[in-house]
Amino acid sequence: MLWTANRIIRKFSTSSNYYQNKLRLALIGQSLFGQEVYTNLRKQGHRVVGVFTVPDRDGKADPLAVVAEKDGTPVFKFPRWRVKGKPIPEVVEAYKAVGAELNVMPFCSQFIPMNVIDHPAHGSIIYHPSILPLHRGASAINWTLIQGDKKAGFSIFWADDGLDTGPILLQRECPVEPNDTVDSLYNRFLFPEGIKAMVESVQLIADGKAPRVPQTEEGASYEGIQKKSNSKVNLAQPAEAIHNWIRGHDKVPGAWAVIDGQTVTLYGSSMLGESVPAGQPLEIEGASQPGVVTKNGLVLYGSDSKALMVKNLQFEDGKMISAAKYFSSGDTASVELTDDEKKIAEEIRDIWKGILSNVAAIEETTDFFKSGAASMDVVRLVEEIKQKCVGLQLQNEDVYMATTFQDFIQMFVRRLRGEDQEEEMVIDYATKDVNNMTVKMPWQCFINGKFEDAENGKTANTINPADGSVICKVAYASVGDVDRAVAAAKEAFEVGPWGRMNPRDRGTLLFKLADLMEEHQEELATIESIDSGAVYTLALKTHVGMSIQTFRYFAGWCDKIQGKTIPINQARPNRNLTFTKKEPLGVCAIVIPWNYPLMMLAWKSAACLAAGNTLVLKPAQVTPLSALKFAELTVKAGIPKGVINIVPGSGGMVGQRLSDHPDIRKLGFTGSTPIGKQIMKSCALSNLKKVSLELGGKSPLIIFSDCDMDKAVRMGMSSVFFNKGENCIAAGRLFVEESIHDEYIRRVLEEIKKMKVGDPLDRSTDHGPQNHKAHMEKLVEYCEVGMKEGATLVYGGKQVDRPGFFMEPTLFTDVEDHMFIAKEESFGPIMVVSKFKDGDIDGVLNRANDTEFGLASGVFTRDINKAMYVSERLDAGTVFVNTYNKTDVASPFGGFKQSGFGKDLGEDALNEYLRTKAVTVEY
């Protein structure tokens, strides 16, 4: 009765799946890949009439058999299909009895007779993990890496006699990353995309649209199966060839070398740059020079004297260790378990028992792998334990390093207690006794959760603008450092916990980060003050205070990012559901300026992280310290390694590499318009990465005669002199109505003369030093040009006669539209005032808009109609009415024209770091 009901449903269903052509399929193969292909083909409406897979191993069924038996699909587990090259008749007859129209072979390790291959009406298709005709044979993925191919891929072809020479039905390819392994390549592309392609291929066949493209012999290759016996590393060759050999065998079968007379398998290879960390030498048989055991791993040298790093080592007894611990691998004492830990250990014993169902009892000495566990069992073990112990940082690699039950429990308990985490973060602080506290400042690159020297060992001094003294040296990152940071961010996004984290948990971490910033706000404000020249009270309230608010605001957004459902035309008799999903972009680069070092970091990175991305951030070369202190706090907050990376250095090297890097999907930049244009060009030419730009400004402020004069003077001062004029939205030009012009100038001059210029850490100081010497000199030159062109210098215009980079607050009047200072941004404490005729609203609007910039603007008037009229016509991303500088974390911020595009802050900022995917389903 049930089958009859199903047939009726199939006949009358309105789902598009059942109106398309569908086939009766035999699945011949095994593994999780086979299981996923089987499941997805059934979802598409194809009927699997039989599954032919391998016999149970050690009492455990293959994953394909498990799911098929659960569905009630006939399952056949033949040990072999032929004997002495001849088909076994009863096996062939059992196969033919299912009546398949097509054989689908997703992953098959058995030799299938040709009378089975050719039997169905549509023949047989098989998946092969290379771009045929390249790398025919059973170790195709290995050879893709061993030979250093720049691209990998897979082929779905019409099965032949086992030589991988049949006609091609479909192929897909992807780039090979520098440190890809067999596992990473398979998990990132070959597995997920291969499943989709197998399903697509079956439908093409069902629809009669499947091609048969004969394979060419040009470029064809056939390599043998890689086994442990033939995977020894030849160390007498260039480093890149050694690296390719190791990663081409990682994890199976494992490349090995002879160290201290025993076979040691090498895992986790990556190329090193010019700088090699210090360590202890280690003799390795056949190597051109001794290896070096460092804090990061084992360094090997090639015949070309270039170096590579190996992360993990496995000994003949199966024990795996971190290569960095080679000389101390036996020093760890066992821990005594508490009663609660013993209970948890018994729960884990049950998990082991569930996986190793063939083992009668899980003893202390039971070895996970020697008991028959495979790589998918590792994934299951890790995920089941993480499900029980939420928040525990456990990786697949940990299982390989603790293979017996007793070793695994010891490792687990240490991890649970926090004793066996990665080495506690080591920070080589630069310290300074200042502002009644000892400030501790990290100065190295922050990559993959660790502070470390730049690859080339270079540093640069960062200067205190208040007196010109050196605060400390700071790492000067190289291209290699950027590449390592991007690789860390990519791994954190694709395979780390950040990408899999519940959005609400992600928000919790960002809230915790904001709390830590608040806890350290005085130290952060002090760093901002000595590194950028910001007045301490302003740094505390705005530089740091708004940064904290920004992270709290976006932390609240993490679990509120939503798509929508969309009504679309219904093509009867089908029904359709269309919905959108908001997805993170991946690895993002952020390049920030020197005027608000921490706040600009927060404005961009908080939205970026809330959206689920990972990031590599370049602070300004002259103000890197608060970004590096922020990095320290991210570790304390529990942000997973690799999610946030900070690479101080030059724009020409670090910034340019970020713009060019093919693995970065978005770049957010705040800075000058010329540099923004260069970044946009580089981003387009590299990989068309998404860009948001907050660039230069020449923001007009219009003051009408009917304004509140006291407020207009006070806010006009703030619009120019706030943060020493080093303010993106500073009023670059004031237009004052003629009838109040002279009074306005008189009152502004009175206020300027009251301003206290001095030590930014003095709480009574109004005006601190300019950010750096070159900028101060540029401001003096700007004033000289203004005077030469005929503008009236009412006050200031010179450097203050004292140590440091102090610029006098400056006031220019009689500024005409053609003058340099009327058109160009000073980015300093220079008020530029022009008058306009009484009542000439449209005239002053034309003058205000006669600029290629459009970041901000303002108007002061008591007439609300006039205010609204002017605000509608000012061509700028922000308009302030009877106020200025009033930004808020919930309000979008960004410019028009050559002031850039894209928004910081508010909900709009999230969309800069998200992509929209539309999904349409027929049902």
PDB file of N, CA, C and O in Angstrom, residues 326-361:
ATOM      1  N   TYR A 326      60.185  18.188  19.378  1.00  0.00           N
ATOM      2  CA  TYR A 326      60.965  16.979  19.082  1.00  0.00           C
ATOM      3  C   TYR A 326      61.922  16.630  20.230  1.00  0.00           C
ATOM      4  O   TYR A 326      62.048  15.472  20.610  1.00  0.00           O
ATOM      5  N   PHE A 327      62.587  17.627  20.776  1.00  0.00           N
ATOM      6  CA  PHE A 327      63.579  17.360  21.818  1.00  0.00           C
ATOM      7  C   PHE A 327      62.959  17.292  23.220  1.00  0.00           C
ATOM      8  O   PHE A 327      63.652  17.081  24.202  1.00  0.00           O
ATOM      9  N   SER A 328      61.650  17.484  23.312  1.00  0.00           N
ATOM     10  CA  SER A 328      61.014  17.442  24.642  1.00  0.00           C
ATOM     11  C   SER A 328      59.723  16.644  24.609  1.00  0.00           C
ATOM     12  O   SER A 328      58.835  16.851  25.418  1.00  0.00           O
ATOM     13  N   SER A 329      59.626  15.705  23.659  1.00  0.00           N
ATOM     14  CA  SER A 329      58.355  15.005  23.433  1.00  0.00           C
ATOM     15  C   SER A 329      57.968  14.074  24.568  1.00  0.00           C
ATOM     16  O   SER A 329      56.817  13.716  24.710  1.00  0.00           O
ATOM     17  N   GLY A 330      58.919  13.665  25.403  1.00  0.00           N
ATOM     18  CA  GLY A 330      58.568  12.716  26.462  1.00  0.00           C
ATOM     19  C   GLY A 330      58.514  13.337  27.840  1.00  0.00           C
ATOM     20  O   GLY A 330      58.512  12.630  28.843  1.00  0.00           O
ATOM     21  N   ASP A 331      58.460  14.672  27.901  1.00  0.00           N
ATOM     22  CA  ASP A 331      58.585  15.340  29.200  1.00  0.00           C
ATOM     23  C   ASP A 331      57.262  15.556  29.931  1.00  0.00           C
ATOM     24  O   ASP A 331      57.251  16.001  31.065  1.00  0.00           O
ATOM     25  N   THR A 332      56.121  15.268  29.294  1.00  0.00           N
ATOM     26  CA  THR A 332      54.843  15.609  29.894  1.00  0.00           C
ATOM     27  C   THR A 332      54.413  14.571  30.913  1.00  0.00           C
ATOM     28  O   THR A 332      54.275  13.386  30.590  1.00  0.00           O
ATOM     29  N   ALA A 333      54.197  14.982  32.150  1.00  0.00           N
ATOM     30  CA  ALA A 333      53.741  14.069  33.194  1.00  0.00           C
ATOM     31  C   ALA A 333      52.231  13.867  33.078  1.00  0.00           C
ATOM     32  O   ALA A 333      51.504  14.749  32.626  1.00  0.00           O
ATOM     33  N   SER A 334      51.766  12.674  33.496  1.00  0.00           N
ATOM     34  CA  SER A 334      50.333  12.396  33.421  1.00  0.00           C
ATOM     35  C   SER A 334      49.608  13.186  34.507  1.00  0.00           C
ATOM     36  O   SER A 334      50.178  13.549  35.536  1.00  0.00           O
ATOM     37  N   VAL A 335      48.313  13.456  34.256  1.00  0.00           N
ATOM     38  CA  VAL A 335      47.514  14.219  35.212  1.00  0.00           C
ATOM     39  C   VAL A 335      46.553  13.281  35.929  1.00  0.00           C
ATOM     40  O   VAL A 335      46.086  12.288  35.367  1.00  0.00           O
ATOM     41  N   GLU A 336      46.262  13.621  37.170  1.00  0.00           N
ATOM     42  CA  GLU A 336      45.301  12.849  37.969  1.00  0.00           C
ATOM     43  C   GLU A 336      43.916  13.425  37.721  1.00  0.00           C
ATOM     44  O   GLU A 336      43.684  14.636  37.857  1.00  0.00           O
ATOM     45  N   LEU A 337      42.952  12.577  37.362  1.00  0.00           N
ATOM     46  CA  LEU A 337      41.616  13.032  37.030  1.00  0.00           C
ATOM     47  C   LEU A 337      40.772  13.229  38.279  1.00  0.00           C
ATOM     48  O   LEU A 337      40.835  12.431  39.220  1.00  0.00           O
ATOM     49  N   THR A 338      39.970  14.294  38.287  1.00  0.00           N
ATOM     50  CA  THR A 338      38.986  14.497  39.351  1.00  0.00           C
ATOM     51  C   THR A 338      37.807  13.562  39.111  1.00  0.00           C
ATOM     52  O   THR A 338      37.678  12.943  38.047  1.00  0.00           O
ATOM     53  N   ASP A 339      36.898  13.480  40.076  1.00  0.00           N
ATOM     54  CA  ASP A 339      35.719  12.613  39.929  1.00  0.00           C
ATOM     55  C   ASP A 339      34.868  13.049  38.735  1.00  0.00           C
ATOM     56  O   ASP A 339      34.378  12.198  37.971  1.00  0.00           O
ATOM     57  N   ASP A 340      34.685  14.364  38.581  1.00  0.00           N
ATOM     58  CA  ASP A 340      33.894  14.854  37.447  1.00  0.00           C
ATOM     59  C   ASP A 340      34.575  14.523  36.123  1.00  0.00           C
ATOM     60  O   ASP A 340      33.914  14.157  35.142  1.00  0.00           O
ATOM     61  N   GLU A 341      35.906  14.658  36.095  1.00  0.00           N
ATOM     62  CA  GLU A 341      36.645  14.341  34.868  1.00  0.00           C
ATOM     63  C   GLU A 341      36.587  12.856  34.545  1.00  0.00           C
ATOM     64  O   GLU A 341      36.557  12.463  33.375  1.00  0.00           O
ATOM     65  N   LYS A 342      36.543  12.030  35.590  1.00  0.00           N
ATOM     66  CA  LYS A 342      36.423  10.586  35.356  1.00  0.00           C
ATOM     67  C   LYS A 342      35.079  10.251  34.715  1.00  0.00           C
ATOM     68  O   LYS A 342      34.995   9.368  33.855  1.00  0.00           O
ATOM     69  N   LYS A 343      34.035  10.959  35.138  1.00  0.00           N
ATOM     70  CA  LYS A 343      32.716  10.739  34.534  1.00  0.00           C
ATOM     71  C   LYS A 343      32.726  11.122  33.056  1.00  0.00           C
ATOM     72  O   LYS A 343      32.175  10.421  32.218  1.00  0.00           O
ATOM     73  N   ILE A 344      33.366  12.251  32.765  1.00  0.00           N
ATOM     74  CA  ILE A 344      33.451  12.687  31.371  1.00  0.00           C
ATOM     75  C   ILE A 344      34.277  11.686  30.563  1.00  0.00           C
ATOM     76  O   ILE A 344      33.950  11.368  29.420  1.00  0.00           O
ATOM     77  N   ALA A 345      35.345  11.175  31.169  1.00  0.00           N
ATOM     78  CA  ALA A 345      36.191  10.194  30.484  1.00  0.00           C
ATOM     79  C   ALA A 345      35.387   8.954  30.114  1.00  0.00           C
ATOM     80  O   ALA A 345      35.576   8.371  29.028  1.00  0.00           O
ATOM     81  N   GLU A 346      34.473   8.531  30.987  1.00  0.00           N
ATOM     82  CA  GLU A 346      33.644   7.361  30.677  1.00  0.00           C
ATOM     83  C   GLU A 346      32.662   7.667  29.550  1.00  0.00           C
ATOM     84  O   GLU A 346      32.357   6.803  28.723  1.00  0.00           O
ATOM     85  N   GLU A 347      32.186   8.903  29.490  1.00  0.00           N
ATOM     86  CA  GLU A 347      31.321   9.289  28.375  1.00  0.00           C
ATOM     87  C   GLU A 347      32.103   9.257  27.064  1.00  0.00           C
ATOM     88  O   GLU A 347      31.575   8.852  26.012  1.00  0.00           O
ATOM     89  N   ILE A 348      33.360   9.685  27.120  1.00  0.00           N
ATOM     90  CA  ILE A 348      34.194   9.637  25.913  1.00  0.00           C
ATOM     91  C   ILE A 348      34.501   8.188  25.547  1.00  0.00           C
ATOM     92  O   ILE A 348      34.554   7.827  24.358  1.00  0.00           O
ATOM     93  N   ARG A 349      34.664   7.335  26.555  1.00  0.00           N
ATOM     94  CA  ARG A 349      34.889   5.914  26.280  1.00  0.00           C
ATOM     95  C   ARG A 349      33.693   5.343  25.483  1.00  0.00           C
ATOM     96  O   ARG A 349      33.864   4.556  24.560  1.00  0.00           O
ATOM     97  N   ASP A 350      32.488   5.783  25.850  1.00  0.00           N
ATOM     98  CA  ASP A 350      31.290   5.336  25.128  1.00  0.00           C
ATOM     99  C   ASP A 350      31.303   5.829  23.677  1.00  0.00           C
ATOM    100  O   ASP A 350      30.848   5.118  22.764  1.00  0.00           O
ATOM    101  N   ILE A 351      31.808   7.052  23.467  1.00  0.00           N
ATOM    102  CA  ILE A 351      31.911   7.572  22.091  1.00  0.00           C
ATOM    103  C   ILE A 351      32.890   6.723  21.290  1.00  0.00           C
ATOM    104  O   ILE A 351      32.625   6.352  20.144  1.00  0.00           O
ATOM    105  N   TRP A 352      34.027   6.416  21.884  1.00  0.00           N
ATOM    106  CA  TRP A 352      34.997   5.538  21.219  1.00  0.00           C
ATOM    107  C   TRP A 352      34.349   4.195  20.891  1.00  0.00           C
ATOM    108  O   TRP A 352      34.531   3.657  19.798  1.00  0.00           O
ATOM    109  N   LYS A 353      33.598   3.663  21.845  1.00  0.00           N
ATOM    110  CA  LYS A 353      32.960   2.367  21.642  1.00  0.00           C
ATOM    111  C   LYS A 353      31.955   2.439  20.488  1.00  0.00           C
ATOM    112  O   LYS A 353      31.851   1.513  19.674  1.00  0.00           O
ATOM    113  N   GLY A 354      31.223   3.540  20.413  1.00  0.00           N
ATOM    114  CA  GLY A 354      30.258   3.698  19.328  1.00  0.00           C
ATOM    115  C   GLY A 354      30.907   3.733  17.955  1.00  0.00           C
ATOM    116  O   GLY A 354      30.350   3.261  16.962  1.00  0.00           O
ATOM    117  N   ILE A 355      32.117   4.294  17.915  1.00  0.00           N
ATOM    118  CA  ILE A 355      32.837   4.373  16.637  1.00  0.00           C
ATOM    119  C   ILE A 355      33.560   3.058  16.354  1.00  0.00           C
ATOM    120  O   ILE A 355      33.500   2.527  15.235  1.00  0.00           O
ATOM    121  N   LEU A 356      34.236   2.522  17.355  1.00  0.00           N
ATOM    122  CA  LEU A 356      34.988   1.272  17.194  1.00  0.00           C
ATOM    123  C   LEU A 356      34.097   0.095  17.610  1.00  0.00           C
ATOM    124  O   LEU A 356      34.385  -0.639  18.561  1.00  0.00           O
ATOM    125  N   SER A 357      32.988  -0.079  16.889  1.00  0.00           N
ATOM    126  CA  SER A 357      31.998  -1.083  17.264  1.00  0.00           C
ATOM    127  C   SER A 357      32.526  -2.501  17.146  1.00  0.00           C
ATOM    128  O   SER A 357      31.964  -3.438  17.718  1.00  0.00           O
ATOM    129  N   ASN A 358      33.622  -2.675  16.431  1.00  0.00           N
ATOM    130  CA  ASN A 358      34.223  -3.996  16.264  1.00  0.00           C
ATOM    131  C   ASN A 358      35.089  -4.402  17.458  1.00  0.00           C
ATOM    132  O   ASN A 358      35.508  -5.550  17.570  1.00  0.00           O
ATOM    133  N   VAL A 359      35.385  -3.455  18.352  1.00  0.00           N
ATOM    134  CA  VAL A 359      36.250  -3.724  19.501  1.00  0.00           C
ATOM    135  C   VAL A 359      35.388  -4.102  20.700  1.00  0.00           C
ATOM    136  O   VAL A 359      34.420  -3.392  21.033  1.00  0.00           O
ATOM    137  N   ALA A 360      35.736  -5.207  21.356  1.00  0.00           N
ATOM    138  CA  ALA A 360      34.916  -5.711  22.461  1.00  0.00           C
ATOM    139  C   ALA A 360      34.850  -4.725  23.620  1.00  0.00           C
ATOM    140  O   ALA A 360      33.780  -4.493  24.193  1.00  0.00           O
ATOM    141  N   ALA A 361      35.973  -4.124  23.972  1.00  0.00           N
ATOM    142  CA  ALA A 361      36.004  -3.167  25.083  1.00  0.00           C
ATOM    143  C   ALA A 361      37.106  -2.148  24.819  1.00  0.00           C
ATOM    144  O   ALA A 361      38.154  -2.476  24.265  1.00  0.00           O
TER     145      ALA A 361
END
